[in-house]
Every structure is written in C-alpha cells, then in structure tokens.
PDB file of C-alpha atoms and ligand atoms in Angstrom:
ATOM      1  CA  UNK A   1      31.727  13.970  -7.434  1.00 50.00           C
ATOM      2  CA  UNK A   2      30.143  15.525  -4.244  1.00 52.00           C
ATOM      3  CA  UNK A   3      32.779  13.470  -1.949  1.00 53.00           C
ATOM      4  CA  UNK A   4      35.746  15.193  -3.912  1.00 82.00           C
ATOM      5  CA  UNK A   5      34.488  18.475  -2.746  1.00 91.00           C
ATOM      6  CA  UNK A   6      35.679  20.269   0.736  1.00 95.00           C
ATOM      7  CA  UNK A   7      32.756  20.828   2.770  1.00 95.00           C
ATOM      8  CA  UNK A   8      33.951  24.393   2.647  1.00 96.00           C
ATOM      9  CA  UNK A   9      33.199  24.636  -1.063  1.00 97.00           C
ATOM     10  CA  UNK A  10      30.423  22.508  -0.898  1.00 96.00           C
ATOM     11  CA  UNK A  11      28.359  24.807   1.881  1.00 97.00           C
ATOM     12  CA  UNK A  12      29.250  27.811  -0.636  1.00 97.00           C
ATOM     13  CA  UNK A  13      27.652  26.029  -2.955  1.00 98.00           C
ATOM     14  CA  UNK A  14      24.868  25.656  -0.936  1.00 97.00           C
ATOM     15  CA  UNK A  15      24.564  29.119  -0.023  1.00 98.00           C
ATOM     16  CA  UNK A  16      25.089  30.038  -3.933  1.00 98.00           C
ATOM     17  CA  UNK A  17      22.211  27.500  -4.837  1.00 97.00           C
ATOM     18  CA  UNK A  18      19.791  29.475  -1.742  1.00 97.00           C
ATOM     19  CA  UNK A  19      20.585  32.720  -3.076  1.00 98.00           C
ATOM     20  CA  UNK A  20      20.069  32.045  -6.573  1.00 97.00           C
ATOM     21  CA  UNK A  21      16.461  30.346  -5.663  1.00 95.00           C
ATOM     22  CA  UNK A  22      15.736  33.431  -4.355  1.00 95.00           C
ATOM     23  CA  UNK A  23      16.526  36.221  -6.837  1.00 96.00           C
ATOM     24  CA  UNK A  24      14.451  36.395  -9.549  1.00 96.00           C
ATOM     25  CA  UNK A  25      16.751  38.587 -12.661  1.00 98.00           C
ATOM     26  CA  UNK A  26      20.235  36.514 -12.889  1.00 98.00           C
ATOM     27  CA  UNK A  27      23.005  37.789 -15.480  1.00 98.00           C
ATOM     28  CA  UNK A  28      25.752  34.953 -16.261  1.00 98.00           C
ATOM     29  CA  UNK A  29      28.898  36.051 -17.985  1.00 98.00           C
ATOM     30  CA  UNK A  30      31.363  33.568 -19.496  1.00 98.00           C
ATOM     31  CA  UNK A  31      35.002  33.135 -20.426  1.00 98.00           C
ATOM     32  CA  UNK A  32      36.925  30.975 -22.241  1.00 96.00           C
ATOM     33  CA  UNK A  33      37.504  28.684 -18.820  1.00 97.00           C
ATOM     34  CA  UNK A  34      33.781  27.216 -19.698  1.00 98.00           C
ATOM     35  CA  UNK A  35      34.872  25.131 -22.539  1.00 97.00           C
ATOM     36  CA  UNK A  36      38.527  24.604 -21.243  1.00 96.00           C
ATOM     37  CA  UNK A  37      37.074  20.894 -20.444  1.00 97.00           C
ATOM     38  CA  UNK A  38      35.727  21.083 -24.240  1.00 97.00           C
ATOM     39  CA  UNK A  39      39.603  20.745 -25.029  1.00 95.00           C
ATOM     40  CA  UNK A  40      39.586  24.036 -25.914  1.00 94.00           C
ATOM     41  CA  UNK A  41      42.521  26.293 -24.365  1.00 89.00           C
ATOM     42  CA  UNK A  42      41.981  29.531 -22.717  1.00 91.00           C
ATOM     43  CA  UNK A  43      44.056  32.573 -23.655  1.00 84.00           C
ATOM     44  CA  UNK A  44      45.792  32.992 -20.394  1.00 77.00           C
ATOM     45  CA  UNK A  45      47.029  29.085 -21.419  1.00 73.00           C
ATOM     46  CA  UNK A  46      50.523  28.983 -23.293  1.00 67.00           C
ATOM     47  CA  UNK A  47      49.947  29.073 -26.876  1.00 66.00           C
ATOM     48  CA  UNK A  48      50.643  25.468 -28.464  1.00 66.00           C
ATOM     49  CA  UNK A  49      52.810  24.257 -31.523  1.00 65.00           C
ATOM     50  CA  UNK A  50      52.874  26.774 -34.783  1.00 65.00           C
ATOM     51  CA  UNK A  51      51.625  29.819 -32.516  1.00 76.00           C
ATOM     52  CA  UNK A  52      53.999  29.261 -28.790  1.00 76.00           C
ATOM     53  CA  UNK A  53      56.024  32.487 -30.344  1.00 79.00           C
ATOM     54  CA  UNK A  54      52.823  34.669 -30.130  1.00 85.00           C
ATOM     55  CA  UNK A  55      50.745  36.699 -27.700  1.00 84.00           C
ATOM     56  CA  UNK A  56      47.083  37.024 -28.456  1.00 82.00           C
ATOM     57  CA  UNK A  57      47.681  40.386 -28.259  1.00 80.00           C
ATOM     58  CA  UNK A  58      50.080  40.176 -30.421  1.00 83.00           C
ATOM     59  CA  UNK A  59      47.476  38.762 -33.032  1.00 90.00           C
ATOM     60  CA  UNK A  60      43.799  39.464 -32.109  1.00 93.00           C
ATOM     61  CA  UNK A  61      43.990  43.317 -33.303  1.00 95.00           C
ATOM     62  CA  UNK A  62      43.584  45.083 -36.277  1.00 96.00           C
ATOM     63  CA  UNK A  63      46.858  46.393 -36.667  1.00 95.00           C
ATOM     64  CA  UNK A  64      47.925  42.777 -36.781  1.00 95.00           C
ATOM     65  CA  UNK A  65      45.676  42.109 -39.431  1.00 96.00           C
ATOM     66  CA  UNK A  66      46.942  45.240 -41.675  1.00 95.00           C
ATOM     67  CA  UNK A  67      50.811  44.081 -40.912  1.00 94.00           C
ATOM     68  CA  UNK A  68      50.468  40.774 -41.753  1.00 92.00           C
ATOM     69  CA  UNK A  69      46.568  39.494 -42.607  1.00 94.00           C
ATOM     70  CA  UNK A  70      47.860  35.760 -43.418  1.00 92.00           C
ATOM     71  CA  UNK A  71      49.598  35.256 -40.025  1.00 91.00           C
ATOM     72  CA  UNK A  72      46.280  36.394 -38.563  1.00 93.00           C
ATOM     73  CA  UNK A  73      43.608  34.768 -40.952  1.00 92.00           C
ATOM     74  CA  UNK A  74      46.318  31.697 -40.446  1.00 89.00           C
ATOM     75  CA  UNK A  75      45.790  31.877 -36.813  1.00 89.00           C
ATOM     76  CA  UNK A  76      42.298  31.724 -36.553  1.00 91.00           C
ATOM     77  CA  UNK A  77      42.593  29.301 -39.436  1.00 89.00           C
ATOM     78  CA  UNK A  78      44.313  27.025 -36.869  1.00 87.00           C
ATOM     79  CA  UNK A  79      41.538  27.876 -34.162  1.00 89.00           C
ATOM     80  CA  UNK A  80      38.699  27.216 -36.130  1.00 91.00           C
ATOM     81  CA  UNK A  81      40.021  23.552 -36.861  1.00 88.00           C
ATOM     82  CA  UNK A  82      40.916  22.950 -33.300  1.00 89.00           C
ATOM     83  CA  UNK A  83      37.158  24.122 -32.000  1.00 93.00           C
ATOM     84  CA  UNK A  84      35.637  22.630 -35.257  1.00 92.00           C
ATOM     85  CA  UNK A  85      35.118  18.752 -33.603  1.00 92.00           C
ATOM     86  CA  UNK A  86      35.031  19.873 -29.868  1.00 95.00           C
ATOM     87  CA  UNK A  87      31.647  19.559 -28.187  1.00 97.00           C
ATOM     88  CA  UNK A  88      29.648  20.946 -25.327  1.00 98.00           C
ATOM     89  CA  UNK A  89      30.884  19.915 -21.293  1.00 98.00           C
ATOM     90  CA  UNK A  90      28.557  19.287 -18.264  1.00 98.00           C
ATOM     91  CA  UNK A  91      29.056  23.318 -17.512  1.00 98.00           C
ATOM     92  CA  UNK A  92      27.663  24.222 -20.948  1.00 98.00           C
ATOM     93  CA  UNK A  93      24.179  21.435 -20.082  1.00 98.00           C
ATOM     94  CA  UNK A  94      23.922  22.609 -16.952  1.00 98.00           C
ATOM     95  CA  UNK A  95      23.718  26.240 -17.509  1.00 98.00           C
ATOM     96  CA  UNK A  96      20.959  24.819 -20.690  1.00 98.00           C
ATOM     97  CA  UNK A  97      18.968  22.824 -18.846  1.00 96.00           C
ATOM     98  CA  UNK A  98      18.912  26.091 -16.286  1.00 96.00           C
ATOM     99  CA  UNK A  99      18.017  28.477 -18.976  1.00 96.00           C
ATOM    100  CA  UNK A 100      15.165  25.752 -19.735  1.00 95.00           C
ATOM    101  CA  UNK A 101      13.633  25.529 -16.290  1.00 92.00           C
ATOM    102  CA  UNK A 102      13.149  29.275 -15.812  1.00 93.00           C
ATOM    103  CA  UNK A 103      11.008  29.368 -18.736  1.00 90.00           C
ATOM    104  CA  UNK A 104       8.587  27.947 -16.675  1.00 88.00           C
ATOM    105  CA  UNK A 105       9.556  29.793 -13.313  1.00 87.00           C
ATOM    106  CA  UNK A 106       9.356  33.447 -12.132  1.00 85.00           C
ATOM    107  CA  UNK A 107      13.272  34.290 -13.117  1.00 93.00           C
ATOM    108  CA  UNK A 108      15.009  35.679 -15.962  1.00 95.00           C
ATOM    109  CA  UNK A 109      18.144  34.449 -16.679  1.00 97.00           C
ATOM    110  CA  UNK A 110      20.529  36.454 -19.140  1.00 98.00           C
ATOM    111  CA  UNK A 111      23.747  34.477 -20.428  1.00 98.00           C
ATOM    112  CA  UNK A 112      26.160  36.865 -22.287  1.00 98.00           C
ATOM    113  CA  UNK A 113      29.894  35.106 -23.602  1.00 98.00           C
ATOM    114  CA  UNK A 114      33.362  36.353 -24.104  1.00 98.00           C
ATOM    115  CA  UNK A 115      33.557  33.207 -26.150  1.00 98.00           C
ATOM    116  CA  UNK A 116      33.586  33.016 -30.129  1.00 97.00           C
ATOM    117  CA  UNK A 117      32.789  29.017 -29.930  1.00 97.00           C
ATOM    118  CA  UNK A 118      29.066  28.323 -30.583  1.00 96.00           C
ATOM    119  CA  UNK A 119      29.242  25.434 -27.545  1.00 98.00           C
ATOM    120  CA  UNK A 120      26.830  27.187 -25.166  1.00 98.00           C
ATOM    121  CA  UNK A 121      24.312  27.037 -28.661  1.00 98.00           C
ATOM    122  CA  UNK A 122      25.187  23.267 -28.796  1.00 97.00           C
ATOM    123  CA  UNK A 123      24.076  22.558 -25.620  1.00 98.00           C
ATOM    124  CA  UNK A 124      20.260  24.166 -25.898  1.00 98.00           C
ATOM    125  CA  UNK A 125      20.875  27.759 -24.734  1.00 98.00           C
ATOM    126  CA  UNK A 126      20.132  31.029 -26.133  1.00 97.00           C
ATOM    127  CA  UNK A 127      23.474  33.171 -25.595  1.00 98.00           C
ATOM    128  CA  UNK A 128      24.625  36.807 -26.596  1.00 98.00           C
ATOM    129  CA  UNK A 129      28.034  36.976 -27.849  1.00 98.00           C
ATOM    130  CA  UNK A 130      29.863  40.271 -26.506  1.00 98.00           C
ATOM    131  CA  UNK A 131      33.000  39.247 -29.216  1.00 97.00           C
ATOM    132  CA  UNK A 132      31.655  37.818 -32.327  1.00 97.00           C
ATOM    133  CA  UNK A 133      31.793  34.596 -33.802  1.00 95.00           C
ATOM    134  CA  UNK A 134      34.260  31.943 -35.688  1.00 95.00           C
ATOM    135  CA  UNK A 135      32.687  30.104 -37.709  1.00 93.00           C
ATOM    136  CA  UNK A 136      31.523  34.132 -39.645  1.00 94.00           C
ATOM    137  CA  UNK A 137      33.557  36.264 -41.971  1.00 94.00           C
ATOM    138  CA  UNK A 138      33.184  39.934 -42.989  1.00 95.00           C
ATOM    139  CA  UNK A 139      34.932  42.363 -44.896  1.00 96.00           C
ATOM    140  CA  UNK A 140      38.078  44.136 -42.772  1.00 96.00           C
ATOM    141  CA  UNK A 141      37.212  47.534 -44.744  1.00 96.00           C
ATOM    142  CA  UNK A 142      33.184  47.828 -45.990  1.00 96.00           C
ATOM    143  CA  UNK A 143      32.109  45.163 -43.154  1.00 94.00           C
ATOM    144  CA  UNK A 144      30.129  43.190 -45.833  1.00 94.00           C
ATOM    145  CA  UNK A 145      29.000  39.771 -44.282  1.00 93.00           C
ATOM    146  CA  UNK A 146      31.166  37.309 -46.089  1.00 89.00           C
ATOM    147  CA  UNK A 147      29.956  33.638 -46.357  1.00 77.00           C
ATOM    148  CA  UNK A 148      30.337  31.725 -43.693  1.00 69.00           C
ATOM    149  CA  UNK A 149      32.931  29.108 -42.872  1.00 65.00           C
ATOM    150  CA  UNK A 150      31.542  25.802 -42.422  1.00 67.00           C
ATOM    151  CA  UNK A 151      32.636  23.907 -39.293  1.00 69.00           C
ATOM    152  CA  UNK A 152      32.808  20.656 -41.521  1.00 67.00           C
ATOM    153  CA  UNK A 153      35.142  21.658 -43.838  1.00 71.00           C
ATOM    154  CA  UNK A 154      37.440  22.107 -40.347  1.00 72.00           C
ATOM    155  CA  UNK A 155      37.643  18.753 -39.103  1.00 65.00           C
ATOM    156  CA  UNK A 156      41.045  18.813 -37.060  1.00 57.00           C
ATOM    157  CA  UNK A 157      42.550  15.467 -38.685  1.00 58.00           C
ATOM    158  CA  UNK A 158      42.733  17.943 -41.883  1.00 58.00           C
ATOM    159  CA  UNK A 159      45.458  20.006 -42.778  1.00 59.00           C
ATOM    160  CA  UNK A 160      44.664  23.911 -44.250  1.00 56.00           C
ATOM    161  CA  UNK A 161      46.992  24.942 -46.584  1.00 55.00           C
ATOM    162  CA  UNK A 162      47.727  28.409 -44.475  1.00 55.00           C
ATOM    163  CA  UNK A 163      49.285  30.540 -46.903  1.00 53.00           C
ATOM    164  CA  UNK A 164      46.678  30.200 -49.392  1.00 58.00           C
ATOM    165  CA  UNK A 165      43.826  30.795 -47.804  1.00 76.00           C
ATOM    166  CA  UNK A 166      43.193  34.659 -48.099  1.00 89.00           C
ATOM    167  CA  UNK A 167      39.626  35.707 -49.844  1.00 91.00           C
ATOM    168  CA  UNK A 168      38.732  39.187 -51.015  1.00 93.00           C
ATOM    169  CA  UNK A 169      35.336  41.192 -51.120  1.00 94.00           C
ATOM    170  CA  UNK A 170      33.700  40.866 -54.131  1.00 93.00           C
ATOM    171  CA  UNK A 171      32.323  44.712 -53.031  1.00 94.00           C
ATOM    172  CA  UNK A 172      35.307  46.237 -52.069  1.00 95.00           C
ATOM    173  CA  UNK A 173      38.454  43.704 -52.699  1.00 95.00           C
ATOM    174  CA  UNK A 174      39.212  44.571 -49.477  1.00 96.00           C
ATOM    175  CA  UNK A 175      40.577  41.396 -47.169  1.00 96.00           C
ATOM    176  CA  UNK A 176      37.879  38.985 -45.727  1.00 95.00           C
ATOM    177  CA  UNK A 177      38.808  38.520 -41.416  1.00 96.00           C
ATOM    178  CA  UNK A 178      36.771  36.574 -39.228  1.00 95.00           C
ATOM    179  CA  UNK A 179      33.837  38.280 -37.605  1.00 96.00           C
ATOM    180  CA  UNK A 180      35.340  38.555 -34.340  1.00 96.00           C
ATOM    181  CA  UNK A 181      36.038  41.680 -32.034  1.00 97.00           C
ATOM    182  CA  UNK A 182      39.663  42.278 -31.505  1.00 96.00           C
ATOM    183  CA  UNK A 183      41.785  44.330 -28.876  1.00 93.00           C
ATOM    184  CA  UNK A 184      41.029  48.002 -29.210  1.00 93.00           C
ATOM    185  CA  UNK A 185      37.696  47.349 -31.495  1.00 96.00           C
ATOM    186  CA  UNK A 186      34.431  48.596 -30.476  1.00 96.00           C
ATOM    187  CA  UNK A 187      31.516  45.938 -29.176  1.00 97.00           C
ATOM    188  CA  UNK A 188      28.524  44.883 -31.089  1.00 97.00           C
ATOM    189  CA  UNK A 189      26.306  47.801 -30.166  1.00 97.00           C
ATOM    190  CA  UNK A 190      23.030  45.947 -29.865  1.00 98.00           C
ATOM    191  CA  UNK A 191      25.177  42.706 -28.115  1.00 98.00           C
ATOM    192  CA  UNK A 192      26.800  45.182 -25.355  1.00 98.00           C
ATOM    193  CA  UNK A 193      23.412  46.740 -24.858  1.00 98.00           C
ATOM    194  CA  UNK A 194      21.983  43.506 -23.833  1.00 98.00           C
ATOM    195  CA  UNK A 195      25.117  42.972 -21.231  1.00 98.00           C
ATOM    196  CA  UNK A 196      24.692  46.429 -19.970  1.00 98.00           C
ATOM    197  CA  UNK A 197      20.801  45.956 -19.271  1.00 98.00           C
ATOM    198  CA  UNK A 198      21.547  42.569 -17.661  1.00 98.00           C
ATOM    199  CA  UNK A 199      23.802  43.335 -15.232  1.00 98.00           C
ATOM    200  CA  UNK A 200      22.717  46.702 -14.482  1.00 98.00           C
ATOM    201  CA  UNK A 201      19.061  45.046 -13.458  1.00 98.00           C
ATOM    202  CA  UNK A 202      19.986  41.750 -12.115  1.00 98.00           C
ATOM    203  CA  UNK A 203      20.125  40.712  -8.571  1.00 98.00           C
ATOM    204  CA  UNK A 204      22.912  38.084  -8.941  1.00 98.00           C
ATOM    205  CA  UNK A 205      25.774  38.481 -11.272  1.00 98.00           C
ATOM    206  CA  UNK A 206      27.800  34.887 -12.229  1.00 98.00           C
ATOM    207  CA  UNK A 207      31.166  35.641 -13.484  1.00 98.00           C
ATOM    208  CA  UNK A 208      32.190  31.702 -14.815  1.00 98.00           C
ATOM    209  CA  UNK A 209      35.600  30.931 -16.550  1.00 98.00           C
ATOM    210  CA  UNK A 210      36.343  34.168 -17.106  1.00 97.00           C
ATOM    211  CA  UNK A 211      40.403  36.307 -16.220  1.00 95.00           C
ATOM    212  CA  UNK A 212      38.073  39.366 -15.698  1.00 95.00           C
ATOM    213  CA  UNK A 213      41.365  41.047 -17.427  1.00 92.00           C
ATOM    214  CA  UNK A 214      39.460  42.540 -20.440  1.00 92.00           C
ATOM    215  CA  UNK A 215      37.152  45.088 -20.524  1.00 95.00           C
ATOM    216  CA  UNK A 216      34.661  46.440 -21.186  1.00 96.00           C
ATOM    217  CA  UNK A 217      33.647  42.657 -20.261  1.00 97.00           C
ATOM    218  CA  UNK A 218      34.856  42.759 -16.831  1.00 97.00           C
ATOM    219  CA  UNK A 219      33.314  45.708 -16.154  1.00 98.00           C
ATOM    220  CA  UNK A 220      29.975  44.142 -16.061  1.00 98.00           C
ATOM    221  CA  UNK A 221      30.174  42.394 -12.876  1.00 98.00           C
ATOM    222  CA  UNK A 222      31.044  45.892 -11.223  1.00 98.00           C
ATOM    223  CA  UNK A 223      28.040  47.597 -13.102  1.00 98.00           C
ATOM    224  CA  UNK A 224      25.865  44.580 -11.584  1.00 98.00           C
ATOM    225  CA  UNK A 225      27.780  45.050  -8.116  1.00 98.00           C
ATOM    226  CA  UNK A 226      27.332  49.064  -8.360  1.00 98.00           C
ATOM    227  CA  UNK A 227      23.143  48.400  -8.844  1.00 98.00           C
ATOM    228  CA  UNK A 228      23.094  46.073  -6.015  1.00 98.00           C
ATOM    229  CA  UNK A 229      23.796  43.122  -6.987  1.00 98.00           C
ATOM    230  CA  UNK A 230      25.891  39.844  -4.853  1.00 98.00           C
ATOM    231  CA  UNK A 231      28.376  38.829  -7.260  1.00 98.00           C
ATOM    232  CA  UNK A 232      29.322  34.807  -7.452  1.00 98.00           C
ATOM    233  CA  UNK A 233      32.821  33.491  -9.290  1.00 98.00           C
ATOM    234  CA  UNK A 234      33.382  30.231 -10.628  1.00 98.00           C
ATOM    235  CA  UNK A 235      37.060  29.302 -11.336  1.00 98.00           C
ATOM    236  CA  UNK A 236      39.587  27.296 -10.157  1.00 97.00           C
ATOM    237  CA  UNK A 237      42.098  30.263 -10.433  1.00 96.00           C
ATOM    238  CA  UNK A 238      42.119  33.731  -8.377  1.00 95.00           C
ATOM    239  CA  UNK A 239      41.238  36.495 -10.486  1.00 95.00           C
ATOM    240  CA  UNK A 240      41.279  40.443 -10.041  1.00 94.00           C
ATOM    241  CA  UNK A 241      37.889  40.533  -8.851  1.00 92.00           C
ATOM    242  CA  UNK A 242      37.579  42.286  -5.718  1.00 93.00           C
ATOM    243  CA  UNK A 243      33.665  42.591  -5.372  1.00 97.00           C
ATOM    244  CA  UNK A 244      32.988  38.926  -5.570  1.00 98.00           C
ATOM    245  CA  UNK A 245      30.182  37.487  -2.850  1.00 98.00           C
ATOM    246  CA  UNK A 246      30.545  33.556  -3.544  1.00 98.00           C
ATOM    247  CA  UNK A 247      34.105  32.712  -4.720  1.00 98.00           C
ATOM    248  CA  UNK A 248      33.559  28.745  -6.278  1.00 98.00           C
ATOM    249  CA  UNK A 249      37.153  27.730  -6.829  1.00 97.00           C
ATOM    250  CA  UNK A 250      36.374  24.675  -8.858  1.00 97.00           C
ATOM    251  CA  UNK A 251      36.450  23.884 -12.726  1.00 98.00           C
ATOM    252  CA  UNK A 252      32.875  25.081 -13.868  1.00 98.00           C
ATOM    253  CA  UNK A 253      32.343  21.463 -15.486  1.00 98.00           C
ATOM    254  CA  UNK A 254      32.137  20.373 -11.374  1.00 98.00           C
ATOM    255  CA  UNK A 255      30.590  23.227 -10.274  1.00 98.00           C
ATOM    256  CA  UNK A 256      27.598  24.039 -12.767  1.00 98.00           C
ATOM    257  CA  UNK A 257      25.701  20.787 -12.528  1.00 97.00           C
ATOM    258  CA  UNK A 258      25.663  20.298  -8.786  1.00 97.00           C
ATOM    259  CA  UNK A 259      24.506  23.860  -9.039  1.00 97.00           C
ATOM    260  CA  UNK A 260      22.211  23.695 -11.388  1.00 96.00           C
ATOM    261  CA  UNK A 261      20.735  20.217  -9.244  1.00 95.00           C
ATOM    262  CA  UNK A 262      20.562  22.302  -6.192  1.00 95.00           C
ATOM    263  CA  UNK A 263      18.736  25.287  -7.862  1.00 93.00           C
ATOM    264  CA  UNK A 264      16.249  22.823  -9.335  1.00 87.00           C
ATOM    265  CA  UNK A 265      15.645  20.899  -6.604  1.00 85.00           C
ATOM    266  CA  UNK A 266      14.747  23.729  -4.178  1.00 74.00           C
TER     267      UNK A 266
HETATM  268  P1  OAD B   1      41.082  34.002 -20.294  1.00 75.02           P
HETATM  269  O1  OAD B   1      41.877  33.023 -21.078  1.00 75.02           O
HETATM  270  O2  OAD B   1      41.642  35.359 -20.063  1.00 75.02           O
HETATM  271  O3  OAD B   1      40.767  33.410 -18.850  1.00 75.02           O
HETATM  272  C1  OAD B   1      40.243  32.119 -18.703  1.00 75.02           C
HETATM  273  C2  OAD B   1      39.905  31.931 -17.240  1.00 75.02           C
HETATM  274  O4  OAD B   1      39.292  30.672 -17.126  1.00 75.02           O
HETATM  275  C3  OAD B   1      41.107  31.947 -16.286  1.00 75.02           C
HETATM  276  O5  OAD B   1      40.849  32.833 -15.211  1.00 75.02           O
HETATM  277  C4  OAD B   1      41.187  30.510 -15.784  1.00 75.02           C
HETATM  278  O6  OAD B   1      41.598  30.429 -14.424  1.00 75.02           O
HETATM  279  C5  OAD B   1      39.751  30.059 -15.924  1.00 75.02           C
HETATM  280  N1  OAD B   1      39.564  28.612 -16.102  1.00 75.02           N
HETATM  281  C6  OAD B   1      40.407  27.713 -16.645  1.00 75.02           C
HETATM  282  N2  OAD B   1      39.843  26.493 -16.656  1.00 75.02           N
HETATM  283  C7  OAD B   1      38.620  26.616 -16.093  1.00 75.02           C
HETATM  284  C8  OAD B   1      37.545  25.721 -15.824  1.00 75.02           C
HETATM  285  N3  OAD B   1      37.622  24.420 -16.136  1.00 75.02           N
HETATM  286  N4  OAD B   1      36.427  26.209 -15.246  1.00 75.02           N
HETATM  287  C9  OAD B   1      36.320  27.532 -14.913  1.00 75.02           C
HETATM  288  N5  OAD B   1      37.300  28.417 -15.151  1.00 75.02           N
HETATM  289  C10 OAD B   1      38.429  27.977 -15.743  1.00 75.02           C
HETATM  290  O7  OAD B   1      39.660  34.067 -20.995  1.00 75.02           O
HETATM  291  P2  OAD B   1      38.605  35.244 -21.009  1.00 75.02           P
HETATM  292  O8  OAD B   1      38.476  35.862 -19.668  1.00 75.02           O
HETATM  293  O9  OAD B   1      37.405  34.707 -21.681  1.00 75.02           O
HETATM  294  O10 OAD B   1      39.266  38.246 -26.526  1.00 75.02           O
HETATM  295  O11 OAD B   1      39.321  36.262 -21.965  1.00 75.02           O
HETATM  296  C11 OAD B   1      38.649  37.419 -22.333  1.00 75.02           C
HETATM  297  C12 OAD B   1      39.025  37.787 -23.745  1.00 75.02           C
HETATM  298  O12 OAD B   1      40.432  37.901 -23.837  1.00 75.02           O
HETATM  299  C13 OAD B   1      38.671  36.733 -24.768  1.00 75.02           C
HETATM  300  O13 OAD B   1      37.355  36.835 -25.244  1.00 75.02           O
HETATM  301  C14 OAD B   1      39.636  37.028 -25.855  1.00 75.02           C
HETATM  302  C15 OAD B   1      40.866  37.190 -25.000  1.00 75.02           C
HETATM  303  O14 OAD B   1      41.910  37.787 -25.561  1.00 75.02           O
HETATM  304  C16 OAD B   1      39.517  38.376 -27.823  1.00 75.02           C
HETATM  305  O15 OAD B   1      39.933  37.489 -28.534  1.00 75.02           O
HETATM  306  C17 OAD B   1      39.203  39.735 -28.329  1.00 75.02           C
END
C-alpha cells in the first residue's frame, strides 16, 4: 500500500502522524466519504436507479415529507436496505483501534459523524451523531420515539413493498419519519453541544470524508481553527476548506490505517 503512495503524500502523512503524537485533545469529524468503500454512496455521488430524478435536497427536508411523506419514507426505505448488509472499512478500524489506544494514553479523542449509518459503532468506537440515525423512527408532529426498524428485516436481496409502508403514532396519528435531521431542521441539542466543545478545545481538528458544504457541520473545523487549532483533511477530492494545515488527498480507507500505524508506533 505504502509503495502506491507519492512520497509527497506520504511525508504529509508523516508530518500528520508527528503532530497528532504530539497534541493531546483531537476532534475528528466525518462525512459520508468514510464508508464510501463500505459500498455506501455519498450524497455529492449521482443518485442510482428509482431515485437518479432526485436531489437530496429535494428529499431530506420536511417540507418534502408534508408534500409527499411516501416518496420520502420510500426513499429512506431504499437507503436503509442498501446500508442494512454493508459493513465497517479499514478507515472505520483504524479510527477504533485509535479511539482504543488513547484510553490508555494522555489524549482525548472526540469523533462526531455527519453519517446516519451505525458503521463507526460496528467497528468498536464510541461516536456522536450530529444528524440522527436510520435504523430509528419518531413521530413527524409529537416527536414520540417510534420503534425501531430492525436492520434484519432490510437485507438488500429483499424487496419493500414502498407504497405500503407508512405507520402512524399511536399518540398523535401523526406520520412516523425516520429519526434523522433534515435540511433546515435544528441539531440534536445535547449532540451539537458535544461538537461545539470538541472543536472549540482541541488542538487538532480531522475533517475525513466530508464536502464541508453543510453547516452548521462545516463550521466546526473553523470554530477549531478560530481557538487555535491546525486543521488536517482527508479526501481524495478538493473541498471548500480554506483553513486546512495537512491536506491528505487519498481515500480515508488508505489513509486512516497507515495513520493510525504511525500514531501508534511513535
Ligand atoms: P457529501 O456527500 O457531501 O461529501 C462526501 C465527501 O466524501 C466528498 O467531498 C468526497 O470527495 C469525499 N469522499 C468520497 N470518497 C471518499 C473516500 N473513500 N475517502 C474519503 N473521502 C471520500 O457528504 P457529507 O459531507 O457527509 O445530510 O454531507 C453532509 C450532509 O449532507 C449529510 O450528512 C447529509 C447530506 O445531505 C442530511 O441528510 C441532512
């Protein structure tokens, strides 16, 4: 793996690995680029099949959901049997086995995801999730909890009936939508309180997989960079961040365990 590398990116890796040795509060923020080597597609990816006519825009909101609430509970219907059999990559263990090591070590390490899979959970690491979760339901009017979805019942050989599969609160008969934050919707207070405490305190900010196109989650890494913090990117793609220190143009699944070895061996 090491001999695909440039030595450019390799000695930034290096220097990453030094820094991160050195610093002793670490925030890592991820996007939906960590599992795009779980098979799972990102949202700047073309949408696929039954759902290449829409934007994610165009169905991750509330709005959507009062227009048409089958399109949207079909949609995530459809993305909770394509996530349902997909399983952690080497990015997801490395950053684990990392979270694992500084439990015996002087650093903290906070990881906060954009991402409504539960892979980074799969793989062994503790994980605050800025915009909710699949695999949970609630109620779209009195916010109930509604029983969760099992990822069994998902397995992505099976075909959901789509236009049947709209439940009701048994408080409020209000529409049951998955538990997830859509475009224009406020954060989980106590989640974004976490993120905001994080990045505000930590010395090194990791921005991995991630556009850096939605906020308030993109803002993080300029909180972090406005309190002092070096800022490190890992993506294969340019994004809009301007304050980065360490720009790792690599797929994180090549990047996070030679990292992680580095870090561990220093
Ligand atoms: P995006 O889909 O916006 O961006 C994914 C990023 O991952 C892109 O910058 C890719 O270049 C990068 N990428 C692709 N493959 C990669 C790999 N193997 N390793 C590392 N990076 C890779 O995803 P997010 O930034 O997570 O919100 O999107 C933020 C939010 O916008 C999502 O949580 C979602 C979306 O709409 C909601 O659903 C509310």
């Amino acid at each position: 793996m090491l001999a695909e590398l440039s030595p450019a990116l390799i000695a930034e890796v290096e220097l990453a690995a030094k820094l991160l040795t050195t610093r002793q509060h670490i925030c890592i923020l991820t996007g939906a680029g960590i599992s795009a080597e779980s098979g799972i597609p990102t949202f700047r990816d073309n949408q696929t099949g039954l759902w290449e006519n829409y934007a994610v825009e165009d169905l991750a909101t509330p709005e959507a959901f009062t227009r048409d609430p089958k399109l949207v509970w079909s949609w995530y219907q459809w993305r909770r049997q394509l996530v349902a059999d997909k399983t952690p990559n080497p990015a997801h263990t490395a950053l684990a086995q990392w979270q694992y090591h500084t439990q015996s070590s002087h650093q903290s390490l906070t990881l906060i995801t954009q991402n409504v899979d539960d892979l980074h959970e799969q793989a062994g690491s503790t994980v605050t999730h800025l915009h909710g979760n699949l695999w949970r339901n609630r109620c779209s009017q009195c916010k109930t909890a509604y029983q969760d979805q099992s990822r069994g019942s998902y397995h992505s050989k099976d075909t959901i009936n789509f236009d049947d599969t709209l439940m009701t609160c048994p408080h409020c008969d209000s529409y049951i939508r998955p538990d997830i934050v859509w475009f224009g919707e406020a954060l989980p207070v106590h989640a974004w309180q976490t993120a905001e405490d994080a990045a505000a305190n930590c010395e090194v900010f990791i921005s991995i997989g991630t556009s850096s196109l939605v906020y308030p989650a993109a803002g993080l890494a300029q909180l972090a960079k406005q309190n002092g913090a070096k800022i490190i990117e890992i993506n294969p793609n340019p994004t809009p961040n301007t304050i980065v220190n360490i720009t790792l143009a690599e797929k994180a699944g090549v990047i996070m365990p030679l990292l992680i070895q580095k870090i561990t061996a220093l």
